[in-house]
Each structure stands twice: as C-alpha cells, then as structure tokens.
PDB file of C-alpha atoms in Angstrom:
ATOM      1  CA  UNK A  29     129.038  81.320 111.114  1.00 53.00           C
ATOM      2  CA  UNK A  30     130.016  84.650 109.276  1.00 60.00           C
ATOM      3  CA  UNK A  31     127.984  85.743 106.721  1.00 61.00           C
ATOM      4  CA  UNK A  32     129.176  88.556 103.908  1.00 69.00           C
ATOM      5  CA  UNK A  33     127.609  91.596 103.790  1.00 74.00           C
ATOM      6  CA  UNK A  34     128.691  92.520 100.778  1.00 89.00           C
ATOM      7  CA  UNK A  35     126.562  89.486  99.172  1.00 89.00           C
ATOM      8  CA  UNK A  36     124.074  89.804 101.992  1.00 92.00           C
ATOM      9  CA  UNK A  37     123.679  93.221 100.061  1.00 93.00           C
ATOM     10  CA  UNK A  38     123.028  92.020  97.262  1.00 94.00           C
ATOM     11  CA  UNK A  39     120.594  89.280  98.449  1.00 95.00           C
ATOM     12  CA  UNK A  40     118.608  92.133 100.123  1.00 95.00           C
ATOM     13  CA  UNK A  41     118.729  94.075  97.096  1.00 95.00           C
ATOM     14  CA  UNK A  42     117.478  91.265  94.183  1.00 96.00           C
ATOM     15  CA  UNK A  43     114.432  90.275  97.193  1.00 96.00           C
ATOM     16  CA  UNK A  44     113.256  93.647  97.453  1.00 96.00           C
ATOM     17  CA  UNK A  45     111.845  93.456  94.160  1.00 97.00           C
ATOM     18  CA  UNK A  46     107.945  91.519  94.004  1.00 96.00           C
ATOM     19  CA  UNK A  47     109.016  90.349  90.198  1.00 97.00           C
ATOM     20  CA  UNK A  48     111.886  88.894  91.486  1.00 97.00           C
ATOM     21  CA  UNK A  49     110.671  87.190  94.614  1.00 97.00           C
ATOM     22  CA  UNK A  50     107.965  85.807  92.412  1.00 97.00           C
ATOM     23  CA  UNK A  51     110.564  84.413  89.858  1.00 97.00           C
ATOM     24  CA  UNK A  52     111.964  82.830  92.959  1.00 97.00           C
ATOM     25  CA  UNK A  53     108.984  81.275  94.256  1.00 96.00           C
ATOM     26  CA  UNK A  54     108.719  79.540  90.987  1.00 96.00           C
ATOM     27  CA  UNK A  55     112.109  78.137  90.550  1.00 97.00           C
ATOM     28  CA  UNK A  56     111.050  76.542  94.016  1.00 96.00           C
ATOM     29  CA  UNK A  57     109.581  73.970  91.807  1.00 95.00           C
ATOM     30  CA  UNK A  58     111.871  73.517  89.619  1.00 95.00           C
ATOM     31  CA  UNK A  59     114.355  74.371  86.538  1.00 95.00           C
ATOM     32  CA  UNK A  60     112.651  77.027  83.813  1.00 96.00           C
ATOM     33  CA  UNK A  61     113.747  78.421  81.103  1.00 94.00           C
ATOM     34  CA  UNK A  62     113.587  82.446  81.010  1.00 93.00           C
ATOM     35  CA  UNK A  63     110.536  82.710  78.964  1.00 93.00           C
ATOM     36  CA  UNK A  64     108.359  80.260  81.276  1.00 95.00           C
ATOM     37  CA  UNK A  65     109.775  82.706  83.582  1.00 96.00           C
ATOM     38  CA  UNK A  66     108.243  85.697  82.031  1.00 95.00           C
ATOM     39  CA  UNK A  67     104.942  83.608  80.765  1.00 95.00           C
ATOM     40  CA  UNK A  68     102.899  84.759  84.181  1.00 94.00           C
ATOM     41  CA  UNK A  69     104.551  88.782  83.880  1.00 95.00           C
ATOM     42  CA  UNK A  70     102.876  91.612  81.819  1.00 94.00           C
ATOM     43  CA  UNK A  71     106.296  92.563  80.933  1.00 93.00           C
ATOM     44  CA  UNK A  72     108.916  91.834  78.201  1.00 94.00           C
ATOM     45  CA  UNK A  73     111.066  89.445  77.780  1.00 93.00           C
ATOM     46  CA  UNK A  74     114.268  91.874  78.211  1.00 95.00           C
ATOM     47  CA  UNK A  75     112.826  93.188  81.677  1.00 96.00           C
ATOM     48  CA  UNK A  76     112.513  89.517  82.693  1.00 96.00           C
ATOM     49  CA  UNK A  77     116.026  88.899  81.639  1.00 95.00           C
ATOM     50  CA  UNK A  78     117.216  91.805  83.741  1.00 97.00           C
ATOM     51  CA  UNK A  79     115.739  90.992  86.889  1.00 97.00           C
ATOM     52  CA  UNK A  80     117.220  87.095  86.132  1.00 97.00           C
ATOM     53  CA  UNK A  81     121.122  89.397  85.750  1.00 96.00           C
ATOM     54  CA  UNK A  82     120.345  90.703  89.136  1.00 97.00           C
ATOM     55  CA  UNK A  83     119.330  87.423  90.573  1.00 97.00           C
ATOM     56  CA  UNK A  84     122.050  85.833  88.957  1.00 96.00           C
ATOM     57  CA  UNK A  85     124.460  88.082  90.297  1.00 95.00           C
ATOM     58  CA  UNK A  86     123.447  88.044  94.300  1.00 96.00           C
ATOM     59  CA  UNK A  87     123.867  84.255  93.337  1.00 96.00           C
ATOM     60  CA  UNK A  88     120.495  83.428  94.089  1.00 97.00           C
ATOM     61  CA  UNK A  89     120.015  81.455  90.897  1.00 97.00           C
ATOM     62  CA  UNK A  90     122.122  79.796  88.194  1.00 96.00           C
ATOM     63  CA  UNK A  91     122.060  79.305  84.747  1.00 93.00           C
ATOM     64  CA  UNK A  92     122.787  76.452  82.718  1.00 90.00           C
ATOM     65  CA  UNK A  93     122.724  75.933  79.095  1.00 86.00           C
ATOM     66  CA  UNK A  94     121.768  73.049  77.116  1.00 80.00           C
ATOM     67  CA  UNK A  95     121.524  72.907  73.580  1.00 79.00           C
ATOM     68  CA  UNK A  96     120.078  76.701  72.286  1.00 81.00           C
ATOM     69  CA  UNK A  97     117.964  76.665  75.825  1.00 81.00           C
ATOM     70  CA  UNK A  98     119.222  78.599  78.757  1.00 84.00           C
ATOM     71  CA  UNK A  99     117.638  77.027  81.821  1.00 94.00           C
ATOM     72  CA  UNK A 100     117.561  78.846  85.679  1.00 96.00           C
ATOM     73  CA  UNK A 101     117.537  77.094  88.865  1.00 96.00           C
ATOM     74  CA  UNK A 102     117.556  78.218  92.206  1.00 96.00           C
ATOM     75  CA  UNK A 103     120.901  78.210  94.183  1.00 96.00           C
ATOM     76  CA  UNK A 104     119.856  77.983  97.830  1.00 92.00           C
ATOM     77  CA  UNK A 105     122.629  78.786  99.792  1.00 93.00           C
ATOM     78  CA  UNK A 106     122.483  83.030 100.132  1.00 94.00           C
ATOM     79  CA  UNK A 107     119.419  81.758 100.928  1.00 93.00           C
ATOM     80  CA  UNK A 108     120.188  80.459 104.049  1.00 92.00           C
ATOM     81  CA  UNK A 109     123.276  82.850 104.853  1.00 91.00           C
ATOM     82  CA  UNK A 110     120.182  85.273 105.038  1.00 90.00           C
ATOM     83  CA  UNK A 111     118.297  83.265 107.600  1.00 89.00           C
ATOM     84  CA  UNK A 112     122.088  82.539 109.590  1.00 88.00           C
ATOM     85  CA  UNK A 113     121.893  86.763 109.436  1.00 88.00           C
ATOM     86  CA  UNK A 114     118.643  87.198 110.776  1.00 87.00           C
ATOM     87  CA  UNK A 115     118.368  84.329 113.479  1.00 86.00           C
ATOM     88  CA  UNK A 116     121.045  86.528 115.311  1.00 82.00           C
ATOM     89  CA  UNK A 117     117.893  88.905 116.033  1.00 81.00           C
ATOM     90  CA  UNK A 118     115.623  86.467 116.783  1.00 79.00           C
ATOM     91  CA  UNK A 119     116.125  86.853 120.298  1.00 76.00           C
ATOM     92  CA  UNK A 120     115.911  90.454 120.224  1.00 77.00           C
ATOM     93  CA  UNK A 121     112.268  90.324 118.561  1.00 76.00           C
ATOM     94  CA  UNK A 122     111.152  87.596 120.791  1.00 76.00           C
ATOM     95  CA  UNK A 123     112.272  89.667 124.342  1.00 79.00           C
ATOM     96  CA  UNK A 124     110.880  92.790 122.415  1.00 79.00           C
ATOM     97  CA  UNK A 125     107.274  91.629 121.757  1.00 76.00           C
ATOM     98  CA  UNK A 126     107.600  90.151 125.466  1.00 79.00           C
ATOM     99  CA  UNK A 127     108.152  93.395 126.647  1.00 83.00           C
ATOM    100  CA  UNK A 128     105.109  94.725 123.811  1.00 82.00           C
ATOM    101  CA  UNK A 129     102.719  92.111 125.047  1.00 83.00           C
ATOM    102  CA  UNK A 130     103.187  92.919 129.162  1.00 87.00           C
ATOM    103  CA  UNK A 131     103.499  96.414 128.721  1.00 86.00           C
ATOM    104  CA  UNK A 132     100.183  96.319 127.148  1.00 87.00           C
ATOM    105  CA  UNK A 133      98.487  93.609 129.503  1.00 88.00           C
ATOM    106  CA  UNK A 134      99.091  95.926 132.066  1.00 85.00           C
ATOM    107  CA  UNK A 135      97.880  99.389 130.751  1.00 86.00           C
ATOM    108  CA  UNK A 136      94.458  97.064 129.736  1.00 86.00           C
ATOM    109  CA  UNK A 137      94.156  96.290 133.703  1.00 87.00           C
ATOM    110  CA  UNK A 138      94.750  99.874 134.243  1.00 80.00           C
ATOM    111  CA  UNK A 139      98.663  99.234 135.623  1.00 65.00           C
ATOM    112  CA  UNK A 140     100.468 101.789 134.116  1.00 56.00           C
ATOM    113  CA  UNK A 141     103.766 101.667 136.793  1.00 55.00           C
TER     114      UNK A 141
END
C-alpha cells in the first residue's frame, strides 16, 4: 500500500501538538461538539476551533452540522495510513534493538570483540 506524504505531512503535523492529540483521544469516544471539546482546555474557544481547522484539514476528523450545532468525529483512516507508514520500519527497530540488546550483553560479560 502507498501512503501520501503530502497528507502523511499533515497527519504528523496536527499530532505533534498535545491539545490536539488530546482532542483526539476524546473523539475516541465519541461525536462532540467544539465546546465539549474545549470544556477540559484552559484556553478559548477560538484556539480550540483552530486546532479543530488543523485537524480537520490533515482529515483526521470531520464535521457535521445539525441544526445550529456543529458536531466533530473522528475519521480514522490517516490514522491507519500512519501505522501502514511506520510498520515499514518495524523491522528495522526490531533488528536494531537486537543488535542494542547483544551488543550490550556482551560488554556486561566483559566481551567487547
């Protein structure tokens, strides 16, 4: 599977923020609207609304509107292309710490060869 990096970019970029991976953790649980978002932040409303734009924009959540309400939900799938991404290193790590974890057996037996 191909992933873009373009929106892989952009994933990166919205999870980089703690505000934002913490309005993600919520919408884990379901549908809120943007000030039950902002209820647990010592910010404003407008910063919460911002970091929802930049969400909304890597496509990591959506926005639907009923009525006057504007609800968010969660839109899995960059998501996922991010976990396709990083499985590709998975292999990498796991040979790597290998390597870490005899490398360091043997300088603790005095083997340093």
């Amino acid at each position: 599977m191909t992933v873009d990096t373009d929106a892989l970019t952009a994933t990166f970029a919205a999870l980089a923020d703690p505000t934002r991976r913490a309005i993600l953790a919520r919408l884990t649980r379901g549908e809120a609207t943007v000030g039950q978002l902002a209820e647990p932040f010592d910010v404003s409303l407008p910063a919460i609304s911002k970091h929802v734009k930049v969400l909304q924009k890597a496509g990591l959540i959506e926005q639907t509107r009923r009525a006057q309400w504007r609800s968010c939900r969660l839109r899995p799938e960059p998501l996922r292309d991010l976990v396709t991404w990083m499985t590709q290193y998975r292999d990498f790590l796991g040979d790597s710490f290998d390597r870490l974890d005899e490398y360091l057996t043997d300088l603790q037996k005095g083997d340093r060869s």
